[in-house]
Each structure stands twice: as C-alpha cells, then as structure tokens.
Short mmCIF file of C-alpha atoms in Angstrom, two decimals:
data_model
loop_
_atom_site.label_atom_id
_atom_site.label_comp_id
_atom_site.label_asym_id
_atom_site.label_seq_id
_atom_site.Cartn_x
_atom_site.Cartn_y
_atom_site.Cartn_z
CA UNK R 211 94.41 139.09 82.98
CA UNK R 212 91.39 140.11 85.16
CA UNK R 213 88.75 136.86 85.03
CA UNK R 214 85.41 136.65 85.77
CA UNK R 215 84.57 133.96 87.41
CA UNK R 216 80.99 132.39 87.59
CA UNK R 217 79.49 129.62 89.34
CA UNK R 218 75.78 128.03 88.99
CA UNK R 219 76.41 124.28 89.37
CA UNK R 220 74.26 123.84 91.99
CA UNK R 221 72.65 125.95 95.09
CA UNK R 222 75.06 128.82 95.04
CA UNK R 223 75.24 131.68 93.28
CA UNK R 224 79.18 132.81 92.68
CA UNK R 225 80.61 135.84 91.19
CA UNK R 226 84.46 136.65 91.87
CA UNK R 227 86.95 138.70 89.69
CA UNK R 228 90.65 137.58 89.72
CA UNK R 229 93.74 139.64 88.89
CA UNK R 230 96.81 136.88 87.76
CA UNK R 231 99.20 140.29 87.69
CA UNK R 232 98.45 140.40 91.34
CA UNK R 233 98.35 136.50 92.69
CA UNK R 234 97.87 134.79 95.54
CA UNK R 235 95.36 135.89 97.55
CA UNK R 236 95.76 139.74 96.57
CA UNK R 237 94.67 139.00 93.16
CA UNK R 238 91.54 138.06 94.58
CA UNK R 239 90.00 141.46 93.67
CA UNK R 240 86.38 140.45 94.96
CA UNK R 241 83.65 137.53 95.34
CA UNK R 242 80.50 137.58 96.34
CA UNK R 243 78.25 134.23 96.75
CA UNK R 244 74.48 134.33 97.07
CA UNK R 245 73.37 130.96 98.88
CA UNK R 246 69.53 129.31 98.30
CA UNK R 247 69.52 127.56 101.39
CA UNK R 248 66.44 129.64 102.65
CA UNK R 249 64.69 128.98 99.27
CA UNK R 250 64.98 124.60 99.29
CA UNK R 251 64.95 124.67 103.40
CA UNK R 252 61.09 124.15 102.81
CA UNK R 253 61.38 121.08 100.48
CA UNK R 254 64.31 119.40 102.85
CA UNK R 255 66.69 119.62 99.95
CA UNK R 256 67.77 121.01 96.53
CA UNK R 257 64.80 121.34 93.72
CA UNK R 258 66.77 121.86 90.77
CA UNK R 259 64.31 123.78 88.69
CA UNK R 260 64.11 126.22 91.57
CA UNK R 261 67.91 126.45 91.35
CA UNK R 262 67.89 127.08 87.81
CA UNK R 263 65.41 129.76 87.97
CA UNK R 264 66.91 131.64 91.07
CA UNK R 265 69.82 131.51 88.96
CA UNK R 266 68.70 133.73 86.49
CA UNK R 267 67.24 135.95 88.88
CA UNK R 268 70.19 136.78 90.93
CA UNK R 269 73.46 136.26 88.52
CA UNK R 270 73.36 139.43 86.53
CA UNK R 271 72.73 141.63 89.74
CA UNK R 272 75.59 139.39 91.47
CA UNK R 273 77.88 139.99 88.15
CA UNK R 274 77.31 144.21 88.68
CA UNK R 275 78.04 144.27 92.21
CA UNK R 276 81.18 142.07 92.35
CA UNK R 277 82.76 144.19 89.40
CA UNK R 278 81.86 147.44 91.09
CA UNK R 279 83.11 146.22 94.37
CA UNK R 280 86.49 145.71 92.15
CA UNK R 281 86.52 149.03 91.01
CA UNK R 282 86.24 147.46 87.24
CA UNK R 283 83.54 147.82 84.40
CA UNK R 284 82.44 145.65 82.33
CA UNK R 285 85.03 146.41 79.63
CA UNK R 286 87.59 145.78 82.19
CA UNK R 287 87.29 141.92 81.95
CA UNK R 288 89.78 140.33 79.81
CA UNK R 289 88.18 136.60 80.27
CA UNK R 290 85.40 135.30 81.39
CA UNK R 291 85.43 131.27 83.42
CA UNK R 292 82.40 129.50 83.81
CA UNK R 293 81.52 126.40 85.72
CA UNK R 294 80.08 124.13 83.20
CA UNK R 295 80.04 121.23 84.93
CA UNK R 296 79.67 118.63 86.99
CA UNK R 297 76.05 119.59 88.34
CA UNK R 298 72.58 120.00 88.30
CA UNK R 299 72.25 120.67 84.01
CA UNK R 300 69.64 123.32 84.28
CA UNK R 301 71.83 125.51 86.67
CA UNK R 302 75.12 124.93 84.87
CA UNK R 303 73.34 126.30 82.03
CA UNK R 304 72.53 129.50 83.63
CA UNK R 305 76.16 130.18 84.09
CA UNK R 306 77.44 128.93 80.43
CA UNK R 307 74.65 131.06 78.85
CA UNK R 308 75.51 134.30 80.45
CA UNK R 309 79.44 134.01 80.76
CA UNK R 310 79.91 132.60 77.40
CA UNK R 311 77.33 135.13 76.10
CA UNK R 312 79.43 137.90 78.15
CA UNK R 313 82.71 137.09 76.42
CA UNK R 314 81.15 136.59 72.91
CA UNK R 315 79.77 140.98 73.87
CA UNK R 316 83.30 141.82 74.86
CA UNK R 317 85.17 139.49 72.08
CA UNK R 318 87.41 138.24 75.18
CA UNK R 319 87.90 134.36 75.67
CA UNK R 320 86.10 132.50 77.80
CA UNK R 321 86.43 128.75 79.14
CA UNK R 322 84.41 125.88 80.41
CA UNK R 323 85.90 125.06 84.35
CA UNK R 324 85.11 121.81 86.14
CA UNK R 325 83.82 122.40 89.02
CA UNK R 326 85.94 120.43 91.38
CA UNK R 327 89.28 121.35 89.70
CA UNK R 328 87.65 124.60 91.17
CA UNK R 329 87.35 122.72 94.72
CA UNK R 330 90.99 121.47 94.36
CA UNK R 331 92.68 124.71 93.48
CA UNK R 332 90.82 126.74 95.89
CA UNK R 333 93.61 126.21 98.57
CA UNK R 334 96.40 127.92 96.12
CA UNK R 335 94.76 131.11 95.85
CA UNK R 336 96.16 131.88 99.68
CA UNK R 337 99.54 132.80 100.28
CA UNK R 338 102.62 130.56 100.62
CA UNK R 339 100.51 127.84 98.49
CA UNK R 340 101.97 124.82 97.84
CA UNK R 341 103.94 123.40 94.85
CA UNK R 342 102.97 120.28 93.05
CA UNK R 343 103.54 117.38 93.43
CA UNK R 344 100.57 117.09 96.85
CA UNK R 345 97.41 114.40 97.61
CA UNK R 346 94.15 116.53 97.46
CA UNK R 347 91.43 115.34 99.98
CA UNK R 348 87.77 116.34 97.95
CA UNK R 349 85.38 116.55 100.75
CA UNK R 350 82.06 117.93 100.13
CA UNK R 351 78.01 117.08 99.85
CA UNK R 352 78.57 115.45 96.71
CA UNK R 353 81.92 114.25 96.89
CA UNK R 354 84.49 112.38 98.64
CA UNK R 355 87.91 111.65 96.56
CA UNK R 356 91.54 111.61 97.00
CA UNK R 357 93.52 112.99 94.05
CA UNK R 358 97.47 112.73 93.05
CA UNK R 359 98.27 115.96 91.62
CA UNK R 360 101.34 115.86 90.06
CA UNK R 361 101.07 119.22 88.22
CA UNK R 362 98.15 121.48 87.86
CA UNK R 363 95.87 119.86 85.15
CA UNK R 364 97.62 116.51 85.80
CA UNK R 365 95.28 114.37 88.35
CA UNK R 366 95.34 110.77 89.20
CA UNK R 367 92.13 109.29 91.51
CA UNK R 368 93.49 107.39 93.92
CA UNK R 369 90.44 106.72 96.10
CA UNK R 370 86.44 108.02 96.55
CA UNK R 371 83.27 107.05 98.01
CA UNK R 372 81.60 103.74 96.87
CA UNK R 373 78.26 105.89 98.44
CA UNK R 374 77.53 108.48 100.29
CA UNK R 375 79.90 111.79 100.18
CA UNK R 376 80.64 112.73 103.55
CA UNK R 377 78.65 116.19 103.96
CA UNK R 378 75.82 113.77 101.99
CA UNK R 379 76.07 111.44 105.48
CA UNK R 380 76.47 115.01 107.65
CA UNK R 381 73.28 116.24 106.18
CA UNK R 382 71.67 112.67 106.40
CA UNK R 383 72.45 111.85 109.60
CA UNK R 384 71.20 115.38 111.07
CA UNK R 385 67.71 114.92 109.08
CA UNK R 386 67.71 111.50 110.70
CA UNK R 387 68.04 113.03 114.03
CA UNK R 388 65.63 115.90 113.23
CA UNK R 389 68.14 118.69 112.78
CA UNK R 390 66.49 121.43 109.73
CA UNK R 391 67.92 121.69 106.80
CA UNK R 392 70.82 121.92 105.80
CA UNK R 393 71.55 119.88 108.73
CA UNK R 394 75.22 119.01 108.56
CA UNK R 395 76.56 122.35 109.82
CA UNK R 396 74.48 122.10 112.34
CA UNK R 397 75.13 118.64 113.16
CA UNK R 398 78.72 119.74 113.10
CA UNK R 399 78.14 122.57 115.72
CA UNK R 400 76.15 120.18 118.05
CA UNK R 401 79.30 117.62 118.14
CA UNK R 402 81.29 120.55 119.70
CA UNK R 403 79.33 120.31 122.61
CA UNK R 404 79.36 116.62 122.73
CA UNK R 405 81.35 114.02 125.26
CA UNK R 406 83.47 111.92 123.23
CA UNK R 407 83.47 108.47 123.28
CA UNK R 408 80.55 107.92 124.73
CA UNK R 409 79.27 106.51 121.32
CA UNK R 410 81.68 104.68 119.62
CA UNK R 411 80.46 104.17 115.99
CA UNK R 412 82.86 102.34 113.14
CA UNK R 413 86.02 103.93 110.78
CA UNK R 414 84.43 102.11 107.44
CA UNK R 415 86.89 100.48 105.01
CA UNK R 416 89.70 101.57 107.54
CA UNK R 417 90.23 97.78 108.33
CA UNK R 418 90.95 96.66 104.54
CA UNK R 419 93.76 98.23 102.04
CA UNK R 420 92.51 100.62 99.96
CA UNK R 421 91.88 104.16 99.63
CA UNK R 422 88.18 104.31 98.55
CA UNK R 423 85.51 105.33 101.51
CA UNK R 424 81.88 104.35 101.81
CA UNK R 425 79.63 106.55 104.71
CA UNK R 426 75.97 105.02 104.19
CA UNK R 427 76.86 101.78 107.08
CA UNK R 428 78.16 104.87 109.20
CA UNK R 429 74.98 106.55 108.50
CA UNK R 430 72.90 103.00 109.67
CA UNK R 431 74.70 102.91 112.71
CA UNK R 432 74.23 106.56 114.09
CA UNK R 433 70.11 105.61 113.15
CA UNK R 434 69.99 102.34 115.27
CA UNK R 435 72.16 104.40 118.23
CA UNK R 436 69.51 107.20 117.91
CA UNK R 437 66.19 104.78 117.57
CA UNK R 438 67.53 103.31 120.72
CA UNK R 439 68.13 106.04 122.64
CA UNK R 440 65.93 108.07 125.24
CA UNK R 441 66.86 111.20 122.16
CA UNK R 442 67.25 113.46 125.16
CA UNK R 443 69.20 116.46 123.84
CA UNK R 444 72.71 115.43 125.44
CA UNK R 445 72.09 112.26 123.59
CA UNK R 446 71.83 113.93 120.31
CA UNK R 447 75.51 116.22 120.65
CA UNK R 448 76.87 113.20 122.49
CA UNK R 449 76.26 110.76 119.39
CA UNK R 450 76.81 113.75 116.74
CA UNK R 451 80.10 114.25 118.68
CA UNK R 452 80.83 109.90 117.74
CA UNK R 453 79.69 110.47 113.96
CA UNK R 454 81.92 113.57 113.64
CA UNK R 455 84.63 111.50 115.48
CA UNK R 456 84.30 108.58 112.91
CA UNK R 457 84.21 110.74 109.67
CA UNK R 458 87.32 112.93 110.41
CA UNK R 459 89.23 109.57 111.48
CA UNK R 460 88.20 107.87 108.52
CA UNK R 461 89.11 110.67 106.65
CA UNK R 462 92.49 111.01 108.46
CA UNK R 463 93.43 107.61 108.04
CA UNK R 464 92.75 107.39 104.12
CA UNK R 465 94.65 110.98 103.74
CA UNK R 466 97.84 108.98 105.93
CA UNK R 467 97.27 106.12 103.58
CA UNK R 468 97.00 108.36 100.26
CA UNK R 469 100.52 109.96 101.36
CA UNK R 470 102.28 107.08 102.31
CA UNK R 471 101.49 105.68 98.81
CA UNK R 472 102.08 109.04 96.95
CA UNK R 473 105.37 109.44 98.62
CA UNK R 474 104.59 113.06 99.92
CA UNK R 475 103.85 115.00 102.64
CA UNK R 476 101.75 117.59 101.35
CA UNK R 477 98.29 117.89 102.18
CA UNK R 478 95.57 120.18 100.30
CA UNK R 479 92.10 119.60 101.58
CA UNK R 480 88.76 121.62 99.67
CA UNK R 481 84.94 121.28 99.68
CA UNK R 482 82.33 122.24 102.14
CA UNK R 483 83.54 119.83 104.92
CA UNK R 484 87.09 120.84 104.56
CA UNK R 485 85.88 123.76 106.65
CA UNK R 486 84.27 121.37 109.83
CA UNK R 487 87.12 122.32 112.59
CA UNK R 488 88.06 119.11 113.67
CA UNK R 489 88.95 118.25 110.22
CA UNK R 490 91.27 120.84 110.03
CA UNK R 491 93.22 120.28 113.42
CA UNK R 492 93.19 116.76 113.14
CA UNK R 493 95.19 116.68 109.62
CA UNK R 494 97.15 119.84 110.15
CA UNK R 495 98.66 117.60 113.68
CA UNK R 496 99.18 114.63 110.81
CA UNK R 497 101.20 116.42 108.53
CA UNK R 498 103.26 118.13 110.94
CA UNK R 499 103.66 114.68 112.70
CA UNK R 500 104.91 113.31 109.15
CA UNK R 501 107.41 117.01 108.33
CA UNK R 502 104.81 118.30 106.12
CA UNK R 503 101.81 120.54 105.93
CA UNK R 504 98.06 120.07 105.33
CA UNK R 505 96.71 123.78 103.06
CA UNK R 506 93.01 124.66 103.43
CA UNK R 507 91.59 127.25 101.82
CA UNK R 508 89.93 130.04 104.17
CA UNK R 509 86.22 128.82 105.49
CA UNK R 510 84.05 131.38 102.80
CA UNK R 511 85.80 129.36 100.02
CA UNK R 512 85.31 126.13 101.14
CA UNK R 513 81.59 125.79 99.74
CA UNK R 514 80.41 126.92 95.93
CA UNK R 515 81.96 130.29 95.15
CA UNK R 516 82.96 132.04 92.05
CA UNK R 517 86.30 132.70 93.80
CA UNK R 518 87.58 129.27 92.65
CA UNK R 519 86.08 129.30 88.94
CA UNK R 520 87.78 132.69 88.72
CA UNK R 521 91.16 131.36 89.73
CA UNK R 522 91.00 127.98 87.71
CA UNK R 523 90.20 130.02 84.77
CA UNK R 524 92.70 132.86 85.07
CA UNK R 525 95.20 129.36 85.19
CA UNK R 526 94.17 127.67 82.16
CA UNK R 527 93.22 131.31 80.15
CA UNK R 528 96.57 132.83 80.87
CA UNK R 529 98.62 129.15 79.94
CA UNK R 530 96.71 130.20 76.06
CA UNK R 531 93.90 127.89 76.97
CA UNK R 532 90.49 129.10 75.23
CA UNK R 533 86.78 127.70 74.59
CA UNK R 534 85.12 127.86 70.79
CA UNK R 535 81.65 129.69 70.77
CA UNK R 536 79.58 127.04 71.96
CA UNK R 537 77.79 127.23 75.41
CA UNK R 538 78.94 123.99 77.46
CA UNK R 539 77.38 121.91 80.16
CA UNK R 540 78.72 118.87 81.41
CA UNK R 541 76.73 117.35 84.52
CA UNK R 542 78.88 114.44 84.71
CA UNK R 543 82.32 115.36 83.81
CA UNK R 544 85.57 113.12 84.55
CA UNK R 545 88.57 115.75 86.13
CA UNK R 546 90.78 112.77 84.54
CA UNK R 547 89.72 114.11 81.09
CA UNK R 548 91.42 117.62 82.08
CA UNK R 549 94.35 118.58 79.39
CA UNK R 550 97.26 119.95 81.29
CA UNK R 551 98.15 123.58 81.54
CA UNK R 552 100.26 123.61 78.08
CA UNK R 553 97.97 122.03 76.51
CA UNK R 554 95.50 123.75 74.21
CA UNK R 555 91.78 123.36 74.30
CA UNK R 556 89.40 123.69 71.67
#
C-alpha cells in the first residue's frame, strides 16, 4: 500500500507518503513538514486559531508537492492516515477534513492515527528496528511518558509527568531566562557551551520509587539560580548546561528504572527532545552498559511530521484496519484505548 500520511495536531504542517512493499526506511518515499514557528514567535507561543487557519492554507500545496516529489499522483494513493488526535481541535480538524475527504474522492480507506502512537513508532521506520517487546521513552513539549510495548497496538503506561513535559520546562525555562521563542532548542544549544557542575540543580522524583516525573520544581529552581545571579552571559550557558544536566539524568534514571521493571533491554526514545544530543549519548552508553540498545529515530522525525502518521497508518491499514465515513477529532485521546493490530476498527 502507498499511504498518505497527514499531520495538523498542532504547529506543524506534515505530509509524507509511505510504501509498506518497500519498508523500513526505503519505504519512506517522501515527507515534507512546514513549521509555524515564525508565525506564533510574535505571541511567545502557539495561538490555536492561527494554527488552524495556516493549516488550511498550506496542507493542500504541502499534499501536491510531497506526492510529486514521490513520483505518484493522486490516484496513486491506496490509503490515506490522518492525525486525529490528541491536539489543538481546530487543527486536527484541518487534517480529518481533507484526508478523510481525500479517501472518500478516491474510494480508498482511510484511518484516524493518534498522534503519539505516531511519536512511538517513529523509531521503526529506520533500519534494523527493533522487535517488540521494548520501554518507549515519550519526550516532547507536551509530553513526558514511559510506555511497555509489548506488541504494536498493545501499550501499557508505566510512568508520565504529574506537570510539566520536559520540552514544556525547556521552553519555560529559556523564556524565563529571556531566550526567544521557541526557546528550548536554543536553551539546548547554549548548555553545549556551558561548564558543568557549576550549578547543581535537583533529579525530581529520582529519590522515591516510581516511574512518573514532574519538571515544574526543576523549572523554580533554575528561576531562583537565575534571579540571583549577576545573568552575565556565561551564567546563562553555565546554568542551562545544570538544567540540561538534570533533565537527561532524570530522564536516564526513570528509563533504567522502566527497564529494570519491564525486564528488557530495549530502548526506543521519540518526541522533539529525543533529538537534544545529550539525551541520545547518555541512554545509548545505558543500554549498551545493560547488553542492549536505545533506537531513536533520525533528528527531522523527532518533532510533528507526516512521516510518522504515514507509517502508523500503512501498519494498522495494511493489518485490514479501516475508518467509517465520519471525519474524527479526538483532542484528548487515551493510546490505552488503541485496538491491537488484528483487531478491526470501525
């Protein structure tokens, strides 16, 4: 089957085309991702009726150009996958409206993808991807969770944030310290330049059992140590180096935790922060310390892309899996609630 994929759930625009008689990351047969940062930059955050509307201006030109940079028409398509959920309503309706309206045209199937089963499968559309059973570390601006996956549409929450995601305290912390937005990037860039240790800020919840994470004391702390300090610019990489320092070891330690109980070894992390660096070589040394491996997907599909809707929905569409005629949107949406792959939807 070739899928279009199409996500709207928040901020990004995401087109993407997947080929399952190719796989892995060849069946990838193109993606493109137009990002609004420059457009909500001025309001110091996401306006979702902005979203919405930039939506509708850029998806059909986004849809053309990522099925003639496959080489396919329009009658090509043999499914269409839409985001529908969770996310900012307006924008998920966007998407559902023109991919379900798409596949209605072209009498193909379409289906309604959650977006972070998206997230979480993003890391199997590269080569040598891992098997199930593997813990999946969600890491983004709007979430933070650790998932069992024993199968692909079987999930289990193990852990997540009792607050603040962890890009949410990235971008926080940087507006705090009077970075632009989006600030966590940057924030992350600045800690490469940054001394550690010389702040020393605390690994929250890492002193209790349990596998659920809360940012927003972290985010207190790094405001007192920046009130109080002469905010010189060494200061600010020195103390985004010590925030960056206590989120990836916080992270690290709840991933160690997560395996240990899972019984496993196998890492797959996803979601905008799964691309910060120190993330990545910090839990790729843990898994190899413990026999195993840690699976990212590449940095371009770590953030909203239409890459991962595409692949999700080539999954579930190909296991017989198909949507009725009604246009779905499902801002809050529990992954738990997923049917498995042989399992038909209606």
């Amino acid at each position: 089957m070739k899928v279009l994929g199409i996500e709207t759930s928040c901020d990004e625009t995401g087109v993407a085309v997947y080929d399952t008689a190719l796989g892995g990351a060849a069946g990838l047969r193109a993606h493109a991702v137009y990002s609004q940062i420059a457009l909500h930059a001025e309001y110091g955050g996401v306006v979702p009726e902005l979203a919405s509307r930039d939506h509708v201006r850029k998806l059909l030109p986004l849809i053309r150009q990522t099925l003639g940079e496959a080489g396919l028409g329009v009658a090509d398509i043999d499914g269409v996958a839409y985001t529908a959920g969770p996310g900012l309503v307006g924008a998920l309706l966007v998407g559902a409206a023109v991919g379900r309206s798409l596949a209605w045209a072209l009498e193909v199937p379409a289906l309604a993808v959650h977006h972070m089963e998206g997230h979480l499968l993003a890391p199997l559309l590269e080569d040598a991807a891992p098997e199930p059973p593997f813990v999946a570390l969600l890491v983004s601006g709007g979430h933070t969770q650790l998932i069992g996956v024993e199968a692909i549409g079987r999930y289990r929450l193990l852990g997540e944030t009792l607050d603040d995601a962890a890009g949410e305290a990235f971008d926080k912390t940087a507006k705090m310290m009077g970075l632009p937005y989006p600030g966590g990037p940057q924030l992350a860039r600045l800690a490469e330049q940054g001394a550690p240790g010389r702040f020393k800020f605390a690994r929250p919840m890492t002193d209790r059992p349990g596998l659920d994470f809360s940012f927003s004391g972290l985010k207190t702390q790094v405001l007192l140590a920046w009130r109080d300090s002469d905010q010189s610019e060494q200061t600010r990489v020195d103390i985004a180096r010590g925030f960056e320092d206590a989120v990836v070891d916080t992270l690290a330690i709840k991933c160690q935790r997560a395996l240990d109980a899972a019984g496993c070894d196998v890492l797959i992390v996803a979601g905008g922060v799964g691309a910060n660096k120190r993330l990545r070589a910090r839990l790729t040394q843990m898994c190899e310390q413990r026999g195993g491996r840690a699976c990212f997907p590449r940095p371009a599909l770590c953030t909203d892309n239409g890459a991962m809707i595409a692949f999700a929905g080539a999954l579930r569409l190909a296991a017989g899996q198909r949507d009725g005629a009604a246009i779905r949107a499902t801002p809050r949406w529990d992954m738990a609630l997923l049917p498995g792959l042989g399992i038909r939807d209606s």
